[in-house]
Amino acid sequence: MKNYFSYMRISTKEERALQKYSRQEKALEKYAKENNIEYIYVGKEDVSGKSFDNRKEWQKLERLLQPNNSVVVFKDISRFTRETENGYKKYMELMENGIDLIFIDNPTVSTPYIKQMLSIAENQNIVARTSLESTVKLLLIVELDRVEQERKILVSRI
C-alpha cells in the first residue's frame, strides 16, 4: 500500500491576507475522500514557488518519500513549482525514483498519466517512440513554463 502525502503552498507570508489554503485544502480533502486515502503527512508553507531551495516543508516532505511507495498530491502544478527547468528536473528525478505526483487540476501532467504515455512509447517503433517521448517532454515543459510565466506576470503586477 502506498503512502500518500499532500503539499500546499501559497506565495508569501505577506500575501496571507489575500491567499488562503482553503481552496487547496478542500480539493485535497475531496480527492482523499473520493479515492479512499489518508494523507500521512500534510505539508503547508507560504513561500515562493520560484525555487525548491528555500522551501523547508517541501524539503521535509521529500525526506519522508520512499522510492516506489509514495504519492504526493497537489491541487495544481503551480503548487509544486513555478520554475521550468529545475521543476522539470525535480519532476523527472521524483518520477524516476517511483514517486507519483498527482495534480488534481492538471491530470495530464500527473505521473501516472505520463508513465502510461511513456509505457505506450516503449512498444512503438523508433519513429513513433521518439515522437511520443518528445511530446510527453514538451507537455511537461510547456505546463511548467506556463506556471513560471504566470509567476513573472504576478510579480510584475505587484
Short mmCIF file of N, CA and C in Angstrom, two decimals:
data_model
loop_
_atom_site.label_atom_id
_atom_site.label_comp_id
_atom_site.label_asym_id
_atom_site.label_seq_id
_atom_site.Cartn_x
_atom_site.Cartn_y
_atom_site.Cartn_z
N MET A 1 0.84 -1.18 0.00
CA MET A 1 0.00 0.00 0.00
C MET A 1 0.89 1.25 0.00
N LYS A 2 0.57 2.17 -0.86
CA LYS A 2 1.38 3.38 -1.00
C LYS A 2 1.07 4.38 0.12
N ASN A 3 2.06 5.19 0.42
CA ASN A 3 1.91 6.27 1.40
C ASN A 3 1.55 7.55 0.65
N TYR A 4 0.51 8.22 1.13
CA TYR A 4 0.04 9.45 0.49
C TYR A 4 0.42 10.66 1.31
N PHE A 5 0.90 11.66 0.61
CA PHE A 5 1.30 12.93 1.19
C PHE A 5 0.56 14.02 0.43
N SER A 6 0.35 15.15 1.07
CA SER A 6 -0.18 16.28 0.32
C SER A 6 0.70 17.49 0.60
N TYR A 7 0.68 18.40 -0.34
CA TYR A 7 1.52 19.59 -0.21
C TYR A 7 0.73 20.79 -0.69
N MET A 8 0.71 21.82 0.16
CA MET A 8 0.05 23.08 -0.16
C MET A 8 1.06 24.21 -0.02
N ARG A 9 0.92 25.17 -0.91
CA ARG A 9 1.82 26.31 -0.87
C ARG A 9 1.08 27.55 -1.32
N ILE A 10 1.26 28.62 -0.56
CA ILE A 10 0.85 29.94 -1.01
C ILE A 10 2.12 30.77 -1.15
N SER A 11 2.04 31.83 -1.91
CA SER A 11 3.26 32.51 -2.34
C SER A 11 4.11 33.09 -1.21
N THR A 12 3.55 33.94 -0.39
CA THR A 12 4.36 34.57 0.64
C THR A 12 3.54 34.85 1.89
N LYS A 13 4.23 35.02 3.00
CA LYS A 13 3.56 35.36 4.26
C LYS A 13 2.81 36.68 4.13
N GLU A 14 3.41 37.63 3.40
CA GLU A 14 2.81 38.94 3.24
C GLU A 14 1.47 38.87 2.51
N GLU A 15 1.33 37.87 1.64
CA GLU A 15 0.10 37.75 0.87
C GLU A 15 -0.93 36.86 1.56
N ARG A 16 -0.64 36.45 2.79
CA ARG A 16 -1.54 35.55 3.50
C ARG A 16 -2.96 36.12 3.61
N ALA A 17 -3.05 37.44 3.71
CA ALA A 17 -4.37 38.07 3.78
C ALA A 17 -5.15 37.86 2.49
N LEU A 18 -4.44 37.79 1.36
CA LEU A 18 -5.07 37.62 0.06
C LEU A 18 -5.21 36.14 -0.32
N GLN A 19 -4.20 35.37 0.03
CA GLN A 19 -4.21 33.96 -0.33
C GLN A 19 -4.47 33.12 0.91
N LYS A 20 -5.21 32.08 0.71
CA LYS A 20 -5.52 31.17 1.82
C LYS A 20 -5.31 29.75 1.32
N TYR A 21 -5.20 28.85 2.26
CA TYR A 21 -5.04 27.44 1.93
C TYR A 21 -6.39 26.77 1.66
N SER A 22 -7.49 27.45 1.94
CA SER A 22 -8.80 26.80 1.95
C SER A 22 -9.17 26.10 0.64
N ARG A 23 -8.90 26.72 -0.51
CA ARG A 23 -9.22 26.04 -1.78
C ARG A 23 -8.39 24.78 -1.97
N GLN A 24 -7.12 24.87 -1.61
CA GLN A 24 -6.25 23.70 -1.73
C GLN A 24 -6.71 22.61 -0.76
N GLU A 25 -7.01 23.00 0.48
CA GLU A 25 -7.46 22.03 1.48
C GLU A 25 -8.73 21.31 1.03
N LYS A 26 -9.68 22.06 0.52
CA LYS A 26 -10.93 21.45 0.06
C LYS A 26 -10.69 20.47 -1.07
N ALA A 27 -9.87 20.86 -2.03
CA ALA A 27 -9.57 19.98 -3.17
C ALA A 27 -8.85 18.71 -2.71
N LEU A 28 -7.90 18.85 -1.80
CA LEU A 28 -7.14 17.70 -1.31
C LEU A 28 -8.01 16.78 -0.47
N GLU A 29 -8.88 17.36 0.35
CA GLU A 29 -9.80 16.55 1.16
C GLU A 29 -10.78 15.78 0.25
N LYS A 30 -11.30 16.46 -0.76
CA LYS A 30 -12.22 15.81 -1.70
C LYS A 30 -11.51 14.67 -2.42
N TYR A 31 -10.30 14.90 -2.87
CA TYR A 31 -9.54 13.86 -3.57
C TYR A 31 -9.33 12.65 -2.65
N ALA A 32 -8.97 12.91 -1.40
CA ALA A 32 -8.73 11.82 -0.44
C ALA A 32 -10.01 11.02 -0.21
N LYS A 33 -11.11 11.72 -0.06
CA LYS A 33 -12.38 11.04 0.18
C LYS A 33 -12.80 10.21 -1.04
N GLU A 34 -12.70 10.78 -2.23
CA GLU A 34 -13.10 10.09 -3.46
C GLU A 34 -12.21 8.88 -3.76
N ASN A 35 -10.97 8.92 -3.30
CA ASN A 35 -10.02 7.83 -3.58
C ASN A 35 -9.74 6.95 -2.36
N ASN A 36 -10.49 7.21 -1.28
CA ASN A 36 -10.39 6.41 -0.06
C ASN A 36 -8.94 6.30 0.43
N ILE A 37 -8.33 7.46 0.60
CA ILE A 37 -6.94 7.51 1.09
C ILE A 37 -6.85 8.43 2.29
N GLU A 38 -5.77 8.26 3.04
CA GLU A 38 -5.44 9.17 4.13
C GLU A 38 -4.02 9.66 3.91
N TYR A 39 -3.84 10.95 4.12
CA TYR A 39 -2.51 11.51 3.99
C TYR A 39 -1.74 11.25 5.28
N ILE A 40 -0.52 10.75 5.15
CA ILE A 40 0.28 10.54 6.35
C ILE A 40 1.10 11.79 6.70
N TYR A 41 1.13 12.72 5.78
CA TYR A 41 1.82 13.98 6.02
C TYR A 41 1.18 15.05 5.14
N VAL A 42 0.91 16.21 5.75
CA VAL A 42 0.36 17.34 5.02
C VAL A 42 1.34 18.50 5.15
N GLY A 43 1.99 18.82 4.05
CA GLY A 43 2.94 19.93 4.05
C GLY A 43 2.24 21.21 3.65
N LYS A 44 2.53 22.27 4.41
CA LYS A 44 1.94 23.59 4.15
C LYS A 44 3.02 24.63 4.34
N GLU A 45 3.16 25.51 3.36
CA GLU A 45 4.08 26.62 3.58
C GLU A 45 3.72 27.82 2.74
N ASP A 46 4.18 28.96 3.22
CA ASP A 46 3.94 30.21 2.50
C ASP A 46 5.28 30.78 2.07
N VAL A 47 5.66 30.35 0.88
CA VAL A 47 6.93 30.76 0.30
C VAL A 47 6.80 30.67 -1.23
N SER A 48 7.58 31.44 -1.93
CA SER A 48 7.53 31.44 -3.39
C SER A 48 7.84 30.06 -3.96
N GLY A 49 7.22 29.75 -5.07
CA GLY A 49 7.49 28.50 -5.78
C GLY A 49 8.62 28.65 -6.79
N LYS A 50 9.34 29.76 -6.70
CA LYS A 50 10.42 30.03 -7.64
C LYS A 50 11.56 29.04 -7.51
N SER A 51 11.76 28.49 -6.31
CA SER A 51 12.88 27.59 -6.08
C SER A 51 12.47 26.51 -5.07
N PHE A 52 13.15 25.39 -5.12
CA PHE A 52 12.94 24.35 -4.11
C PHE A 52 13.86 24.58 -2.91
N ASP A 53 14.91 25.38 -3.08
CA ASP A 53 15.94 25.55 -2.06
C ASP A 53 15.44 26.21 -0.78
N ASN A 54 14.50 27.11 -0.88
CA ASN A 54 14.06 27.87 0.29
C ASN A 54 12.77 27.32 0.91
N ARG A 55 12.38 26.13 0.53
CA ARG A 55 11.10 25.57 0.97
C ARG A 55 11.33 24.45 1.99
N LYS A 56 11.30 24.82 3.27
CA LYS A 56 11.60 23.88 4.36
C LYS A 56 10.59 22.74 4.43
N GLU A 57 9.32 23.04 4.27
CA GLU A 57 8.30 21.98 4.33
C GLU A 57 8.45 21.01 3.16
N TRP A 58 8.77 21.56 1.98
CA TRP A 58 9.00 20.69 0.82
C TRP A 58 10.18 19.77 1.08
N GLN A 59 11.25 20.33 1.63
CA GLN A 59 12.44 19.53 1.91
C GLN A 59 12.15 18.45 2.94
N LYS A 60 11.34 18.79 3.94
CA LYS A 60 10.94 17.80 4.95
C LYS A 60 10.12 16.69 4.30
N LEU A 61 9.16 17.09 3.46
CA LEU A 61 8.33 16.10 2.77
C LEU A 61 9.20 15.19 1.90
N GLU A 62 10.13 15.78 1.18
CA GLU A 62 10.99 14.99 0.29
C GLU A 62 11.79 13.93 1.06
N ARG A 63 12.22 14.28 2.27
CA ARG A 63 12.97 13.31 3.08
C ARG A 63 12.08 12.14 3.52
N LEU A 64 10.78 12.36 3.59
CA LEU A 64 9.85 11.31 4.01
C LEU A 64 9.45 10.36 2.87
N LEU A 65 9.67 10.80 1.64
CA LEU A 65 9.25 10.00 0.49
C LEU A 65 10.10 8.74 0.36
N GLN A 66 9.42 7.64 0.07
CA GLN A 66 10.08 6.36 -0.12
C GLN A 66 9.95 5.94 -1.58
N PRO A 67 11.08 5.60 -2.21
CA PRO A 67 11.03 5.18 -3.61
C PRO A 67 10.01 4.06 -3.83
N ASN A 68 9.24 4.20 -4.91
CA ASN A 68 8.24 3.21 -5.32
C ASN A 68 7.12 2.99 -4.31
N ASN A 69 6.98 3.90 -3.35
CA ASN A 69 5.95 3.69 -2.33
C ASN A 69 5.26 4.99 -1.89
N SER A 70 5.50 6.09 -2.58
CA SER A 70 4.95 7.36 -2.14
C SER A 70 4.22 8.10 -3.25
N VAL A 71 3.17 8.80 -2.84
CA VAL A 71 2.37 9.61 -3.75
C VAL A 71 2.21 10.99 -3.10
N VAL A 72 2.51 12.04 -3.87
CA VAL A 72 2.31 13.40 -3.37
C VAL A 72 1.17 14.02 -4.18
N VAL A 73 0.18 14.54 -3.49
CA VAL A 73 -0.99 15.12 -4.14
C VAL A 73 -0.97 16.64 -3.95
N PHE A 74 -1.17 17.35 -5.05
CA PHE A 74 -1.22 18.81 -5.07
C PHE A 74 -2.55 19.22 -5.72
N LYS A 75 -3.02 20.41 -5.40
CA LYS A 75 -4.20 20.90 -6.11
C LYS A 75 -3.86 21.14 -7.58
N ASP A 76 -2.73 21.79 -7.83
CA ASP A 76 -2.32 22.00 -9.21
C ASP A 76 -0.80 22.11 -9.29
N ILE A 77 -0.30 22.08 -10.50
CA ILE A 77 1.15 22.03 -10.71
C ILE A 77 1.86 23.28 -10.21
N SER A 78 1.17 24.41 -10.14
CA SER A 78 1.81 25.64 -9.66
C SER A 78 2.14 25.56 -8.17
N ARG A 79 1.51 24.65 -7.45
CA ARG A 79 1.83 24.47 -6.03
C ARG A 79 3.12 23.66 -5.88
N PHE A 80 3.45 22.87 -6.90
CA PHE A 80 4.69 22.09 -6.92
C PHE A 80 5.88 23.01 -7.20
N THR A 81 5.78 23.81 -8.25
CA THR A 81 6.87 24.70 -8.61
C THR A 81 6.36 25.80 -9.53
N ARG A 82 7.18 26.84 -9.60
CA ARG A 82 6.93 27.94 -10.54
C ARG A 82 8.20 28.19 -11.35
N GLU A 83 9.00 27.15 -11.54
CA GLU A 83 10.20 27.30 -12.35
C GLU A 83 10.29 26.13 -13.32
N THR A 84 10.57 26.45 -14.56
CA THR A 84 10.52 25.46 -15.62
C THR A 84 11.65 24.44 -15.54
N GLU A 85 12.88 24.90 -15.65
CA GLU A 85 13.99 23.97 -15.79
C GLU A 85 14.21 23.11 -14.56
N ASN A 86 14.33 23.74 -13.39
CA ASN A 86 14.53 22.96 -12.16
C ASN A 86 13.28 22.16 -11.79
N GLY A 87 12.12 22.70 -12.14
CA GLY A 87 10.87 21.97 -11.91
C GLY A 87 10.83 20.69 -12.73
N TYR A 88 11.26 20.78 -13.98
CA TYR A 88 11.31 19.60 -14.84
C TYR A 88 12.30 18.57 -14.28
N LYS A 89 13.47 19.04 -13.88
CA LYS A 89 14.49 18.14 -13.32
C LYS A 89 13.96 17.44 -12.06
N LYS A 90 13.33 18.21 -11.17
CA LYS A 90 12.80 17.64 -9.93
C LYS A 90 11.69 16.65 -10.24
N TYR A 91 10.80 16.99 -11.16
CA TYR A 91 9.71 16.10 -11.57
C TYR A 91 10.28 14.76 -12.05
N MET A 92 11.25 14.85 -12.97
CA MET A 92 11.83 13.62 -13.54
C MET A 92 12.58 12.81 -12.48
N GLU A 93 13.28 13.49 -11.60
CA GLU A 93 14.00 12.81 -10.52
C GLU A 93 13.02 12.02 -9.64
N LEU A 94 11.94 12.68 -9.25
CA LEU A 94 10.94 12.02 -8.41
C LEU A 94 10.29 10.85 -9.15
N MET A 95 9.91 11.08 -10.40
CA MET A 95 9.26 10.02 -11.17
C MET A 95 10.20 8.83 -11.37
N GLU A 96 11.45 9.10 -11.67
CA GLU A 96 12.42 8.02 -11.85
C GLU A 96 12.66 7.23 -10.57
N ASN A 97 12.41 7.85 -9.41
CA ASN A 97 12.53 7.16 -8.13
C ASN A 97 11.22 6.49 -7.72
N GLY A 98 10.25 6.49 -8.62
CA GLY A 98 8.99 5.82 -8.34
C GLY A 98 8.04 6.61 -7.47
N ILE A 99 8.26 7.91 -7.35
CA ILE A 99 7.37 8.78 -6.58
C ILE A 99 6.29 9.28 -7.55
N ASP A 100 5.04 9.07 -7.20
CA ASP A 100 3.95 9.58 -8.03
C ASP A 100 3.57 10.98 -7.59
N LEU A 101 3.36 11.85 -8.56
CA LEU A 101 2.90 13.22 -8.34
C LEU A 101 1.52 13.34 -8.96
N ILE A 102 0.56 13.71 -8.15
CA ILE A 102 -0.82 13.88 -8.61
C ILE A 102 -1.16 15.36 -8.55
N PHE A 103 -1.57 15.90 -9.70
CA PHE A 103 -2.01 17.29 -9.77
C PHE A 103 -3.50 17.26 -10.09
N ILE A 104 -4.31 17.49 -9.09
CA ILE A 104 -5.76 17.34 -9.22
C ILE A 104 -6.29 18.14 -10.41
N ASP A 105 -5.86 19.38 -10.54
CA ASP A 105 -6.37 20.24 -11.62
C ASP A 105 -5.61 20.08 -12.94
N ASN A 106 -4.54 19.28 -12.95
CA ASN A 106 -3.73 19.08 -14.15
C ASN A 106 -3.43 17.59 -14.34
N PRO A 107 -4.45 16.77 -14.55
CA PRO A 107 -4.22 15.31 -14.60
C PRO A 107 -3.30 14.85 -15.72
N THR A 108 -3.20 15.59 -16.81
CA THR A 108 -2.35 15.13 -17.91
C THR A 108 -0.87 15.31 -17.63
N VAL A 109 -0.51 15.98 -16.55
CA VAL A 109 0.90 16.05 -16.15
C VAL A 109 1.16 15.29 -14.85
N SER A 110 0.15 14.59 -14.36
CA SER A 110 0.35 13.72 -13.20
C SER A 110 1.19 12.53 -13.66
N THR A 111 2.05 12.02 -12.81
CA THR A 111 2.97 10.96 -13.22
C THR A 111 2.27 9.69 -13.70
N PRO A 112 1.14 9.27 -13.14
CA PRO A 112 0.53 8.05 -13.69
C PRO A 112 0.20 8.19 -15.19
N TYR A 113 -0.30 9.34 -15.58
CA TYR A 113 -0.62 9.57 -17.00
C TYR A 113 0.66 9.61 -17.83
N ILE A 114 1.67 10.32 -17.33
CA ILE A 114 2.94 10.43 -18.05
C ILE A 114 3.58 9.04 -18.18
N LYS A 115 3.56 8.26 -17.12
CA LYS A 115 4.12 6.90 -17.16
C LYS A 115 3.38 6.04 -18.17
N GLN A 116 2.06 6.19 -18.23
CA GLN A 116 1.26 5.44 -19.19
C GLN A 116 1.66 5.79 -20.62
N MET A 117 1.84 7.08 -20.88
CA MET A 117 2.24 7.52 -22.21
C MET A 117 3.64 6.99 -22.57
N LEU A 118 4.54 7.04 -21.61
CA LEU A 118 5.90 6.55 -21.86
C LEU A 118 5.92 5.03 -22.03
N SER A 119 5.03 4.34 -21.34
CA SER A 119 4.92 2.89 -21.49
C SER A 119 4.42 2.53 -22.89
N ILE A 120 3.47 3.29 -23.38
CA ILE A 120 2.98 3.09 -24.75
C ILE A 120 4.12 3.33 -25.74
N ALA A 121 4.92 4.37 -25.47
CA ALA A 121 6.04 4.70 -26.35
C ALA A 121 7.05 3.56 -26.45
N GLU A 122 7.29 2.86 -25.34
CA GLU A 122 8.27 1.77 -25.32
C GLU A 122 7.95 0.69 -26.35
N ASN A 123 6.69 0.48 -26.64
CA ASN A 123 6.27 -0.60 -27.54
C ASN A 123 6.13 -0.17 -29.00
N GLN A 124 6.62 1.02 -29.31
CA GLN A 124 6.49 1.54 -30.67
C GLN A 124 7.81 1.43 -31.42
N ASN A 125 7.75 1.62 -32.72
CA ASN A 125 9.00 1.67 -33.49
C ASN A 125 9.73 2.97 -33.13
N ILE A 126 10.94 3.10 -33.58
CA ILE A 126 11.79 4.22 -33.16
C ILE A 126 11.18 5.58 -33.49
N VAL A 127 10.53 5.69 -34.63
CA VAL A 127 9.94 6.98 -35.01
C VAL A 127 8.78 7.33 -34.08
N ALA A 128 7.86 6.41 -33.89
CA ALA A 128 6.71 6.66 -33.02
C ALA A 128 7.15 6.83 -31.57
N ARG A 129 8.11 6.01 -31.12
CA ARG A 129 8.60 6.10 -29.75
C ARG A 129 9.24 7.47 -29.50
N THR A 130 10.10 7.90 -30.38
CA THR A 130 10.78 9.19 -30.22
C THR A 130 9.77 10.33 -30.25
N SER A 131 8.82 10.23 -31.14
CA SER A 131 7.78 11.26 -31.25
C SER A 131 6.96 11.36 -29.97
N LEU A 132 6.53 10.22 -29.46
CA LEU A 132 5.70 10.21 -28.24
C LEU A 132 6.51 10.67 -27.03
N GLU A 133 7.74 10.22 -26.90
CA GLU A 133 8.59 10.65 -25.79
C GLU A 133 8.83 12.16 -25.84
N SER A 134 9.04 12.69 -27.03
CA SER A 134 9.25 14.12 -27.20
C SER A 134 7.98 14.90 -26.88
N THR A 135 6.84 14.36 -27.26
CA THR A 135 5.56 15.01 -26.96
C THR A 135 5.33 15.07 -25.46
N VAL A 136 5.64 13.99 -24.76
CA VAL A 136 5.47 13.95 -23.30
C VAL A 136 6.38 14.99 -22.65
N LYS A 137 7.64 15.04 -23.08
CA LYS A 137 8.58 16.02 -22.52
C LYS A 137 8.09 17.44 -22.80
N LEU A 138 7.63 17.69 -24.01
CA LEU A 138 7.13 19.01 -24.36
C LEU A 138 5.90 19.38 -23.53
N LEU A 139 5.00 18.43 -23.32
CA LEU A 139 3.82 18.67 -22.50
C LEU A 139 4.22 19.14 -21.10
N LEU A 140 5.17 18.43 -20.50
CA LEU A 140 5.63 18.81 -19.15
C LEU A 140 6.28 20.19 -19.15
N ILE A 141 7.16 20.42 -20.10
CA ILE A 141 7.89 21.68 -20.14
C ILE A 141 6.95 22.85 -20.41
N VAL A 142 6.01 22.68 -21.31
CA VAL A 142 5.07 23.76 -21.61
C VAL A 142 4.22 24.09 -20.38
N GLU A 143 3.76 23.08 -19.68
CA GLU A 143 2.94 23.32 -18.49
C GLU A 143 3.77 23.98 -17.38
N LEU A 144 5.00 23.54 -17.19
CA LEU A 144 5.87 24.17 -16.20
C LEU A 144 6.22 25.59 -16.60
N ASP A 145 6.44 25.83 -17.88
CA ASP A 145 6.73 27.18 -18.33
C ASP A 145 5.52 28.09 -18.15
N ARG A 146 4.34 27.54 -18.35
CA ARG A 146 3.11 28.33 -18.16
C ARG A 146 3.03 28.87 -16.74
N VAL A 147 3.32 28.01 -15.74
CA VAL A 147 3.22 28.48 -14.36
C VAL A 147 4.37 29.41 -13.99
N GLU A 148 5.54 29.22 -14.62
CA GLU A 148 6.65 30.17 -14.38
C GLU A 148 6.30 31.53 -14.95
N GLN A 149 5.77 31.56 -16.17
CA GLN A 149 5.39 32.84 -16.78
C GLN A 149 4.28 33.52 -15.99
N GLU A 150 3.36 32.72 -15.47
CA GLU A 150 2.28 33.25 -14.63
C GLU A 150 2.87 33.94 -13.40
N ARG A 151 3.89 33.30 -12.78
CA ARG A 151 4.56 33.89 -11.62
C ARG A 151 5.19 35.23 -11.99
N LYS A 152 5.86 35.29 -13.13
CA LYS A 152 6.52 36.52 -13.56
C LYS A 152 5.50 37.64 -13.76
N ILE A 153 4.36 37.31 -14.32
CA ILE A 153 3.29 38.31 -14.52
C ILE A 153 2.78 38.80 -13.17
N LEU A 154 2.56 37.88 -12.24
CA LEU A 154 2.08 38.26 -10.91
C LEU A 154 3.09 39.16 -10.21
N VAL A 155 4.36 38.82 -10.30
CA VAL A 155 5.40 39.63 -9.66
C VAL A 155 5.44 41.04 -10.26
N SER A 156 5.31 41.14 -11.58
CA SER A 156 5.35 42.45 -12.23
C SER A 156 4.15 43.30 -11.84
N ARG A 157 3.03 42.66 -11.55
CA ARG A 157 1.83 43.41 -11.15
C ARG A 157 1.92 43.93 -9.71
N ILE A 158 2.67 43.21 -8.92
CA ILE A 158 2.82 43.62 -7.51
C ILE A 158 3.83 44.72 -7.44
#
